[in-house]
PDB file of C-alpha atoms in Angstrom:
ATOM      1  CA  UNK A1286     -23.360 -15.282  40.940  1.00 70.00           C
ATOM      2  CA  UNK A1287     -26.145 -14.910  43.177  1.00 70.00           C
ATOM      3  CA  UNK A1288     -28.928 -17.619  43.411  1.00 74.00           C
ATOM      4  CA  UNK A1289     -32.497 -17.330  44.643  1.00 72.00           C
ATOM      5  CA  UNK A1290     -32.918 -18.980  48.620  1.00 72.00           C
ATOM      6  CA  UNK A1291     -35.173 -21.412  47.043  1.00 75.00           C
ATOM      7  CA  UNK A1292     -31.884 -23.732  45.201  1.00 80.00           C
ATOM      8  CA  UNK A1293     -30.412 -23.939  48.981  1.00 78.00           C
ATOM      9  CA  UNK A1294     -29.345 -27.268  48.945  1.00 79.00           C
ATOM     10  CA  UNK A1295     -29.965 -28.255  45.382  1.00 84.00           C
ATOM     11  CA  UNK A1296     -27.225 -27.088  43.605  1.00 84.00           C
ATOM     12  CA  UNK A1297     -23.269 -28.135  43.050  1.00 81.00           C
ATOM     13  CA  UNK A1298     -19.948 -26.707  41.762  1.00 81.00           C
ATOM     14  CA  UNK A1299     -17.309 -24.104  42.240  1.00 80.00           C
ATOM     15  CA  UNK A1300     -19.187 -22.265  44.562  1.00 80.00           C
ATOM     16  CA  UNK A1301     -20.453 -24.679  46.995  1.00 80.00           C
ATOM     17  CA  UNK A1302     -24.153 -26.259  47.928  1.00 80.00           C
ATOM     18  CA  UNK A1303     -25.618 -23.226  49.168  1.00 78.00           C
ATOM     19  CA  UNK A1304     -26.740 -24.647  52.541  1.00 76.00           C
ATOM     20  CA  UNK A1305     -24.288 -21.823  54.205  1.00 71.00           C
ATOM     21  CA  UNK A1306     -22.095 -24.251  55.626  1.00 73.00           C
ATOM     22  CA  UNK A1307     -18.178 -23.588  53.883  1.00 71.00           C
ATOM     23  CA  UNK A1308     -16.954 -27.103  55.482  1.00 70.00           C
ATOM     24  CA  UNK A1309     -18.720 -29.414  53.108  1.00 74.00           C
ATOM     25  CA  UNK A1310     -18.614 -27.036  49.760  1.00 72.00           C
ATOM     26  CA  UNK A1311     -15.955 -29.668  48.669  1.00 68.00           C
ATOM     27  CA  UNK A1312     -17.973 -32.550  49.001  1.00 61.00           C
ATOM     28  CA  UNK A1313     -15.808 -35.564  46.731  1.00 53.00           C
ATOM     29  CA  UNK A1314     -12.429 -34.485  48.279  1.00 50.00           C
ATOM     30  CA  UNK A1315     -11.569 -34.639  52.001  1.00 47.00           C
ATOM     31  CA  UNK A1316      -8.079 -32.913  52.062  1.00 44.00           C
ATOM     32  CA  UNK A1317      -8.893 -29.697  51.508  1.00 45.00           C
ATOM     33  CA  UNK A1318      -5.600 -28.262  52.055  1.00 47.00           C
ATOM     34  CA  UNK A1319      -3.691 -30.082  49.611  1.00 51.00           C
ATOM     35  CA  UNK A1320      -3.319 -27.633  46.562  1.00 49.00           C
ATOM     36  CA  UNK A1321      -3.271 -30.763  44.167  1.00 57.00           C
ATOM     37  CA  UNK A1322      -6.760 -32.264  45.434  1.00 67.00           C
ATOM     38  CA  UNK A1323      -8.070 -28.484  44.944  1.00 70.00           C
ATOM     39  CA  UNK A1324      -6.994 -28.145  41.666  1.00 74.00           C
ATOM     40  CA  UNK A1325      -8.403 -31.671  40.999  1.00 76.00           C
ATOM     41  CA  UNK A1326     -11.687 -30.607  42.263  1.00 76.00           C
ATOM     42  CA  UNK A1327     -11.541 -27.141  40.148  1.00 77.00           C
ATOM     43  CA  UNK A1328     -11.072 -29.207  37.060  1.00 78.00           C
ATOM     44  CA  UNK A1329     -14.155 -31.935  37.738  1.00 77.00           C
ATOM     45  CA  UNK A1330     -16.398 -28.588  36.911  1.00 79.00           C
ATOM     46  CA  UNK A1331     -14.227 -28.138  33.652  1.00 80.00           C
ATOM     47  CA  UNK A1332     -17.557 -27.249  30.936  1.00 81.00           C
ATOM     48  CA  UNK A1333     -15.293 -27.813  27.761  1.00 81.00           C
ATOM     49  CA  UNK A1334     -12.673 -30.630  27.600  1.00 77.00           C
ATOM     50  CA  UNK A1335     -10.328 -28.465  25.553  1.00 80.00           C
ATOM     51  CA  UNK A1336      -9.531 -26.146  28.441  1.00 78.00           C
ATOM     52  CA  UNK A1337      -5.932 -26.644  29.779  1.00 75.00           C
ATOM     53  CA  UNK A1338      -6.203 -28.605  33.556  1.00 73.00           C
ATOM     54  CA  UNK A1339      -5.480 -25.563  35.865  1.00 67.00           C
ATOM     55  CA  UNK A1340      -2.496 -25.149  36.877  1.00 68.00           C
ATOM     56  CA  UNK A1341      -0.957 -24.709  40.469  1.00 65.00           C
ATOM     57  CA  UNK A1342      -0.356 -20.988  40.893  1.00 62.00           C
ATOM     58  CA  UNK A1343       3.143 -19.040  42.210  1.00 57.00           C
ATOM     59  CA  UNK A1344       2.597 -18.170  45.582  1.00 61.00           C
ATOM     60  CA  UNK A1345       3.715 -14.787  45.735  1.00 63.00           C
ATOM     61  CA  UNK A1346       2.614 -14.142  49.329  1.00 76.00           C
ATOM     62  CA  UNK A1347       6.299 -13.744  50.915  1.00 75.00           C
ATOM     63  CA  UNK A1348       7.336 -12.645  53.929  1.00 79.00           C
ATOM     64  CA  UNK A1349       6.673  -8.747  53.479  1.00 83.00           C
ATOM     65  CA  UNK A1350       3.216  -9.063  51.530  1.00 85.00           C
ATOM     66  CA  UNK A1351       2.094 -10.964  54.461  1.00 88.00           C
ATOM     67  CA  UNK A1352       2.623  -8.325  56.664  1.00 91.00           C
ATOM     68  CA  UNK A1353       1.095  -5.806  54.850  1.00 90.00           C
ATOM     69  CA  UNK A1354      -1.765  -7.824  54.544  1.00 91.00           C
ATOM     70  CA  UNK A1355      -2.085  -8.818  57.951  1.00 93.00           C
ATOM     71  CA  UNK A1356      -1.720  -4.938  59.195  1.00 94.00           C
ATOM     72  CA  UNK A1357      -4.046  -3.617  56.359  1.00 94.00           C
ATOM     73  CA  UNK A1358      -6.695  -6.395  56.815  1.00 96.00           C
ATOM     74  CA  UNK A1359      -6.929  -5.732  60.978  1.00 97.00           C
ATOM     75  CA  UNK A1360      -9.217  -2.870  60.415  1.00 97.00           C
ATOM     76  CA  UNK A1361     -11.483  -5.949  60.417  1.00 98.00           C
ATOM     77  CA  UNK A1362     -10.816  -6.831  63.708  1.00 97.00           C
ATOM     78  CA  UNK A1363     -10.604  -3.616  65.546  1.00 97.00           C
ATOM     79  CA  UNK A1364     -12.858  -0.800  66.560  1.00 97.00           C
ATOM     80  CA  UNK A1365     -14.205   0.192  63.060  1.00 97.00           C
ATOM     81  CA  UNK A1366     -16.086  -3.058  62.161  1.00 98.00           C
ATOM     82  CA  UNK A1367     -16.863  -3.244  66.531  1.00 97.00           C
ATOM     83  CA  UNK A1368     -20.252  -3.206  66.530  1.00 96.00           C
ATOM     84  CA  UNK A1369     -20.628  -5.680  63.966  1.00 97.00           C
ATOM     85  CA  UNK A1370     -18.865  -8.587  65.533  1.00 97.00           C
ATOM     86  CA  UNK A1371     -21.284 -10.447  67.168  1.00 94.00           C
ATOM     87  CA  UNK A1372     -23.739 -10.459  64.154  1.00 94.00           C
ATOM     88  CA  UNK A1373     -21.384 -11.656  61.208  1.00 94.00           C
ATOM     89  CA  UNK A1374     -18.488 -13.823  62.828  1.00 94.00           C
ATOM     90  CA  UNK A1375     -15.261 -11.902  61.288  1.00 96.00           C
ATOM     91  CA  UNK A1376     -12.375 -14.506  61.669  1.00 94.00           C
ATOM     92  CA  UNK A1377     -13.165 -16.162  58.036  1.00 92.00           C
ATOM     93  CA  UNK A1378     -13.773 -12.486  56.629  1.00 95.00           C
ATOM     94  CA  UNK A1379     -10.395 -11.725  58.013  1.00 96.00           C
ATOM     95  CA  UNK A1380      -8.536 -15.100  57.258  1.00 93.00           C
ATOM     96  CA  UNK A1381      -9.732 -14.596  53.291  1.00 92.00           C
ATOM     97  CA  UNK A1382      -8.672 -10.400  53.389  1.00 94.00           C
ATOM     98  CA  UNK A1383      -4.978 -11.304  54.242  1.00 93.00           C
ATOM     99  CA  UNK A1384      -5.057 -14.228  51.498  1.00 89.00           C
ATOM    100  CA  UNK A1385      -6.473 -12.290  49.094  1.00 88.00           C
ATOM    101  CA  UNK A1386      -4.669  -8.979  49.447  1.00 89.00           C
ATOM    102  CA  UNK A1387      -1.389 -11.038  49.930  1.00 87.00           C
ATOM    103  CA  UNK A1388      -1.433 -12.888  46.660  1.00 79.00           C
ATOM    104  CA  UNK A1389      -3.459 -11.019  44.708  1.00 77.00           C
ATOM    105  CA  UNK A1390      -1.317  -9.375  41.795  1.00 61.00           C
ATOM    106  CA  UNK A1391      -4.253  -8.258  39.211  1.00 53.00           C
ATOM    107  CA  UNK A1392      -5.521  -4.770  39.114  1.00 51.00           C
ATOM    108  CA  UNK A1393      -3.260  -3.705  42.171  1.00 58.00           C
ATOM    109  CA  UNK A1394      -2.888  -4.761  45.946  1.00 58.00           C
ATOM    110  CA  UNK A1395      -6.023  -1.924  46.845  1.00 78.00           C
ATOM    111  CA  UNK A1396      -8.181  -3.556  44.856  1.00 85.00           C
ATOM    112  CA  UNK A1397      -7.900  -6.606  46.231  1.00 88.00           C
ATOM    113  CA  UNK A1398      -7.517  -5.266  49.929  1.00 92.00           C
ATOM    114  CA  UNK A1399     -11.105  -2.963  49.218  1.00 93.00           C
ATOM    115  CA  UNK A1400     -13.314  -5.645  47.971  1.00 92.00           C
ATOM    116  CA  UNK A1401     -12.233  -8.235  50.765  1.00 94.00           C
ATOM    117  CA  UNK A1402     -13.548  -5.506  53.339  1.00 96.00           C
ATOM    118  CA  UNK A1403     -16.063  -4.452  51.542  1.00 95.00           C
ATOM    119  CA  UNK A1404     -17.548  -8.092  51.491  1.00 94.00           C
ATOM    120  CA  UNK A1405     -17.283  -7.869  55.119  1.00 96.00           C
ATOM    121  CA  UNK A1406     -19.321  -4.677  55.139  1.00 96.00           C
ATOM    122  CA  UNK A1407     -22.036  -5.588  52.942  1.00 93.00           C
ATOM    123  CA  UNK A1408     -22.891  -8.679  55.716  1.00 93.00           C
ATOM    124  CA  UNK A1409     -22.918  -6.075  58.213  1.00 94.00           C
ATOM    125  CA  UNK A1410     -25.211  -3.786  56.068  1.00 93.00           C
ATOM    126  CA  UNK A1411     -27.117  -7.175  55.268  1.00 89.00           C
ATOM    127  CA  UNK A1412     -27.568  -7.810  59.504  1.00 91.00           C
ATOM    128  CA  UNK A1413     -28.354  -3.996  59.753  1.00 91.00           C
ATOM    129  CA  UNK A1414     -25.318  -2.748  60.983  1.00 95.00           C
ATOM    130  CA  UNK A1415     -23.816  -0.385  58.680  1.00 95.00           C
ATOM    131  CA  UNK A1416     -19.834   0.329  59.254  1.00 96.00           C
ATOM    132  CA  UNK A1417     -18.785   3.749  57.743  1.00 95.00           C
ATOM    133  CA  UNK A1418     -14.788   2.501  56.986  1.00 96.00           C
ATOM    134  CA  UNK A1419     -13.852   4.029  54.475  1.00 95.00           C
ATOM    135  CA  UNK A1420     -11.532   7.124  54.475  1.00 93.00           C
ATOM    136  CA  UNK A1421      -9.613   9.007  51.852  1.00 91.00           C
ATOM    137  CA  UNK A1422      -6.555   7.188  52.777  1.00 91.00           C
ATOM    138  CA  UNK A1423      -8.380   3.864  52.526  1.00 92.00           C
ATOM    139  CA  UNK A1424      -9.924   2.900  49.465  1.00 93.00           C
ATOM    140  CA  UNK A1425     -11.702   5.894  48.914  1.00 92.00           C
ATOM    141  CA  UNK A1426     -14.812   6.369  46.281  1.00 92.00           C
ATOM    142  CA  UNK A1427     -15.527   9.498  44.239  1.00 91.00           C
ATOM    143  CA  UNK A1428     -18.946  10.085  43.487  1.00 91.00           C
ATOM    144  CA  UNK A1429     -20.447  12.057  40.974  1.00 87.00           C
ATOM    145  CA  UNK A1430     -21.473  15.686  40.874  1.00 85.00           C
ATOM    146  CA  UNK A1431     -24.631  16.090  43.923  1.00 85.00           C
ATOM    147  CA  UNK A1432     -23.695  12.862  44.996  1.00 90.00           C
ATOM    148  CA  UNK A1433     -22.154  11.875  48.245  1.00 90.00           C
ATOM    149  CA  UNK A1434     -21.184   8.761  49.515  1.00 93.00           C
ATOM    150  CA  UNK A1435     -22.531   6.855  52.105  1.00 93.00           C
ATOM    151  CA  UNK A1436     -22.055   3.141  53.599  1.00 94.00           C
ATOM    152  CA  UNK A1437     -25.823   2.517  53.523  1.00 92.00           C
ATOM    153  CA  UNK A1438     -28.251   3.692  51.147  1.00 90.00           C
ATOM    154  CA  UNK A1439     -31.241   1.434  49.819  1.00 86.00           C
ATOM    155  CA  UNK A1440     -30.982  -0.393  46.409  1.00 81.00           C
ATOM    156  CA  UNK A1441     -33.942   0.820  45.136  1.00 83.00           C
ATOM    157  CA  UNK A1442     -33.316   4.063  42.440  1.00 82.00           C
ATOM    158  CA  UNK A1443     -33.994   7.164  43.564  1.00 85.00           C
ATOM    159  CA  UNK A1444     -37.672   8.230  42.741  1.00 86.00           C
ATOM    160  CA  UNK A1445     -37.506  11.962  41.064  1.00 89.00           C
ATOM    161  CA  UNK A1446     -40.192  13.821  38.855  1.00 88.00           C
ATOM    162  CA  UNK A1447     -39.364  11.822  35.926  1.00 86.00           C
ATOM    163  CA  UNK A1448     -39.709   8.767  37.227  1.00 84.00           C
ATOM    164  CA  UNK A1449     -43.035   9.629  38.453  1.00 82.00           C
ATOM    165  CA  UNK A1450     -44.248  10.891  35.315  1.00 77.00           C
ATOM    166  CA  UNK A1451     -43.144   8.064  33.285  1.00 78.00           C
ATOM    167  CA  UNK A1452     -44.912   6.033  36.002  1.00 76.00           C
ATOM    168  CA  UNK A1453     -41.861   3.893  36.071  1.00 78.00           C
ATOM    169  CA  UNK A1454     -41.630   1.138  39.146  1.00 76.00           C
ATOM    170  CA  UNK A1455     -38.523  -1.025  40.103  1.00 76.00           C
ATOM    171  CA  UNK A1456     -38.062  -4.644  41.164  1.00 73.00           C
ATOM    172  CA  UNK A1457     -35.997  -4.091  44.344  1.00 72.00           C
ATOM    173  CA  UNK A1458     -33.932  -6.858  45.728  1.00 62.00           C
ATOM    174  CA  UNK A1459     -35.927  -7.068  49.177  1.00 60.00           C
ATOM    175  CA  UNK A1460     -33.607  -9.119  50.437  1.00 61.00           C
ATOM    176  CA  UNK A1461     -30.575  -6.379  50.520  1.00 65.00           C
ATOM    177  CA  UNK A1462     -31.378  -4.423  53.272  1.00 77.00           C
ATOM    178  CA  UNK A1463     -29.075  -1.848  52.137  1.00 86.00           C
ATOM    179  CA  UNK A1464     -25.514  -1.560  50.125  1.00 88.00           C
ATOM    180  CA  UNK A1465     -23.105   1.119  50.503  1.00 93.00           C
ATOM    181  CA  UNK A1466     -22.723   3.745  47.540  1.00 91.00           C
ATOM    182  CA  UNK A1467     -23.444   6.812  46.331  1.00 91.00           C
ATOM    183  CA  UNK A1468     -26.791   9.059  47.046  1.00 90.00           C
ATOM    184  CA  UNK A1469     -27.825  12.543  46.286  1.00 91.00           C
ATOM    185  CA  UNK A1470     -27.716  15.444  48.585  1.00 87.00           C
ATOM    186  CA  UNK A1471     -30.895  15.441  51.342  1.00 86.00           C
ATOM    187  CA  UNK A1472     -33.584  18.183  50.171  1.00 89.00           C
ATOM    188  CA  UNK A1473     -35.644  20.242  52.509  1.00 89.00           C
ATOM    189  CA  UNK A1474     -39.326  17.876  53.409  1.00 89.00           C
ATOM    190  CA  UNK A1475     -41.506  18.469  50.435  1.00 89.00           C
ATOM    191  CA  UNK A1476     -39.469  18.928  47.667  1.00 91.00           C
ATOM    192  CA  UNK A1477     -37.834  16.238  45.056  1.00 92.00           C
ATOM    193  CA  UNK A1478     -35.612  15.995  42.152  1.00 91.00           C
ATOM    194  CA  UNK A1479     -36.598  16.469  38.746  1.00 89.00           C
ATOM    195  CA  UNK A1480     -34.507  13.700  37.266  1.00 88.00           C
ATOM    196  CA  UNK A1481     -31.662  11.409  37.653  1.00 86.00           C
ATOM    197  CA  UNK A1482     -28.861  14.207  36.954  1.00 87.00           C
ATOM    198  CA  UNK A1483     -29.834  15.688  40.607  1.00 88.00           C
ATOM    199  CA  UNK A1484     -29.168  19.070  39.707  1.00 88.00           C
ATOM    200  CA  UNK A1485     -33.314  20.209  39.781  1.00 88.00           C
ATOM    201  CA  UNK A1486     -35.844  19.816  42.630  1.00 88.00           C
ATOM    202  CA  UNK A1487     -38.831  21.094  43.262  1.00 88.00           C
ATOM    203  CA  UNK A1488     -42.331  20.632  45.248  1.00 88.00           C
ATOM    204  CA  UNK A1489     -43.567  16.820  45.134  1.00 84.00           C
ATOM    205  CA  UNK A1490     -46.916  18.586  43.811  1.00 82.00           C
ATOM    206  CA  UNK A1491     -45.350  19.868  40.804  1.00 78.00           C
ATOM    207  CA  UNK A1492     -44.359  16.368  39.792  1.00 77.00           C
ATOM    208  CA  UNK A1493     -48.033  15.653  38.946  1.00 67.00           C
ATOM    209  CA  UNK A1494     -48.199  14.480  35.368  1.00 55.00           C
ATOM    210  CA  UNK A1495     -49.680  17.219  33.310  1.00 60.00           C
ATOM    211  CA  UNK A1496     -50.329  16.813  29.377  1.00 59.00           C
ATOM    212  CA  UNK A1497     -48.810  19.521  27.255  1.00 65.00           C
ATOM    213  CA  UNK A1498     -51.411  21.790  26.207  1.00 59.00           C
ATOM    214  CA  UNK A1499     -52.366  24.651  23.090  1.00 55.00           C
ATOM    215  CA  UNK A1500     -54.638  26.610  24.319  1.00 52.00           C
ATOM    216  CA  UNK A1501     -57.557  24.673  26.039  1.00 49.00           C
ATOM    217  CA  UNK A1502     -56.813  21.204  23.673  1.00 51.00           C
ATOM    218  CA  UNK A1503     -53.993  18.557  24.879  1.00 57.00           C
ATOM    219  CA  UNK A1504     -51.056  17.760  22.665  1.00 54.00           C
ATOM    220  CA  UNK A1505     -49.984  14.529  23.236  1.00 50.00           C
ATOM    221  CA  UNK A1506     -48.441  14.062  19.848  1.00 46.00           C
ATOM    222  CA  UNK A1507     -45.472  16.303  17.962  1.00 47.00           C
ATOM    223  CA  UNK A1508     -46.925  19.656  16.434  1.00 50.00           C
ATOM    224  CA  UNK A1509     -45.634  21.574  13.578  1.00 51.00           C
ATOM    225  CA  UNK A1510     -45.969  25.401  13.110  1.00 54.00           C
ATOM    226  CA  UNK A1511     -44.440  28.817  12.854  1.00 60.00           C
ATOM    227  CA  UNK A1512     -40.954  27.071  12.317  1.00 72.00           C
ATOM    228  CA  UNK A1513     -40.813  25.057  14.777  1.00 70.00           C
ATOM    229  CA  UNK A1514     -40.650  21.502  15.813  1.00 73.00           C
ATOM    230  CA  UNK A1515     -42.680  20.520  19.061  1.00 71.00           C
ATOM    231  CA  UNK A1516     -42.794  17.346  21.433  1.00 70.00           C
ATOM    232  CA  UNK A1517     -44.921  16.507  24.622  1.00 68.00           C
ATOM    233  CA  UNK A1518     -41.911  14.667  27.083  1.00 63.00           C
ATOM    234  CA  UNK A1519     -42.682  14.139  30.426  1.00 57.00           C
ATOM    235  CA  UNK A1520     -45.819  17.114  30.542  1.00 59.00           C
ATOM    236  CA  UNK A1521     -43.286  19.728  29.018  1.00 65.00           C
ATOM    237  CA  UNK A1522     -44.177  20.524  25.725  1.00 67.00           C
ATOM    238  CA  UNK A1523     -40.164  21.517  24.443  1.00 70.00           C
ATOM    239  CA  UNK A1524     -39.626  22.747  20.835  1.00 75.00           C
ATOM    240  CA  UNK A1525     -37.156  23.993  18.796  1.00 76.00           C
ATOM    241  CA  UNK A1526     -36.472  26.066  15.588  1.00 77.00           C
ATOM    242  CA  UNK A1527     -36.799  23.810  12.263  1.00 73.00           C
ATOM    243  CA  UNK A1528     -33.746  24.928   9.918  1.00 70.00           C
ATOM    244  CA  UNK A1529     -34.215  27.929   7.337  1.00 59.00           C
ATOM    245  CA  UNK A1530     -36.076  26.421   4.471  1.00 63.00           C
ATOM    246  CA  UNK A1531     -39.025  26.763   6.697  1.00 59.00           C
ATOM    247  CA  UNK A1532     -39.232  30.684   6.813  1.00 55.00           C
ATOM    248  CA  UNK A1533     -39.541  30.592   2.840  1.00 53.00           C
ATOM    249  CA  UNK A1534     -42.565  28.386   3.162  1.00 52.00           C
ATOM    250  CA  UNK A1535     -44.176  31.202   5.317  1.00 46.00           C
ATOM    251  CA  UNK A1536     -43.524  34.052   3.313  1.00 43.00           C
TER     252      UNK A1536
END
């Protein structure tokens, strides 16, 4: 859930007040470490009375989880996430990794472990310090074909030929000042890719939008003729053979 800056303050539930202070998210309970009073605070937000009062969970984080958390989660604290430190205060970053990771027992222990320090990273990212952590022996991403990963690329699409032809513009969240993911291969200055599959580039002049043309007239709608079947998309006029009952009507 994210919420606009202009509800800080104004709003209640599950996920706190939004004024960016943790202590006081749990405003009608004062013992916060009681599991009871949280569960009694989880169920005052309960939407639909037929819902079963949550129940107080199994904790499954024994001796041996613990410490796998604790040694997997220190990447937090050590030289990796260094630089970052004294922008985005780590110890509650790292306190909520080793809970998480410890107890968590849904989609596997790596997923849990990956998005608690990946949380971490995005504040860096959001402060302007960008922390390249990942590895292929910890929680590695794959990216697609001309794609390659990278721990801070901006939000906003990639602008290609197609994009500028279809004079398409996007509503980027200026508030992210980057996010870590996937971004095609660097081209030489000057050129750009044809279209989102980032297999194509070509000169940035070439990307002018130009209407299909027959002879000296524009064709901006589909054409019929000599058997085949023709459409204007994106300046390319692209056509292709109409099935065999055609070449009787020519004969």
């Amino acid at each position: 859930i994210k919420v606009d800056t202009q509800w800080g303050k104004n709003v209640l539930g599950l996920c706190g007040n939004y004024n960016h202070f943790k202590e006081d998210d749990i405003q009608l309970y004062d013992v916060r470490n009681n599991d009871d009073t949280l569960l009694a605070f989880i169920d005052l937000w309960r939407t639909n009375d037929e819902c079963q009062s949550t129940k107080s969970s199994v904790n499954t984080c024994d001796g041996g989880r613990r410490r796998w958390a604790k040694t997997s989660c220190d990447i937090l604290l050590g030289p990796t996430f260094a630089t970052c430190h004294q922008k985005v205060h780590v110890k509650s970053y790292y306190e909520a990794c080793v809970m998480d990771s410890c107890k968590c027992d849904l989609g596997g222990d790596c997923e849990c472990l990956c998005t608690a320090i990946s949380t971490y990273a995005q504040m860096c990212n959001n402060f302007g310090v960008p922390v390249n952590w990942r590895s292929q022996e910890l929680c590695p991403i794959q990216c697609p074909r001309n794609t390659e990963y990278m721990p801070c690329i901006s939000p906003c699409p990639l602008t290609t030929c197609e994009t500028i032809r279809r004079n398409v513009t996007f509503n980027c969240d200026e508030e992210v000042f980057c996010t870590e993911g996937c971004r095609p291969k660097a081209l030489p200055q000057g050129m750009i890719y044809t279209d989102a599959s980032y297999e194509k580039y070509v000169y940035n002049n070439d990307c002018e939008q130009k209407p299909c043309k027959e002879g000296s007239i524009n064709l901006k709608e589909i054409s019929k003729g000599r058997c085949l079947f023709c459409t204007c998309t994106s300046g390319e006029r692209n056509c292709v053979p109409i099935p065999l009952p055609c070449d009787n009507e020519t004969k």
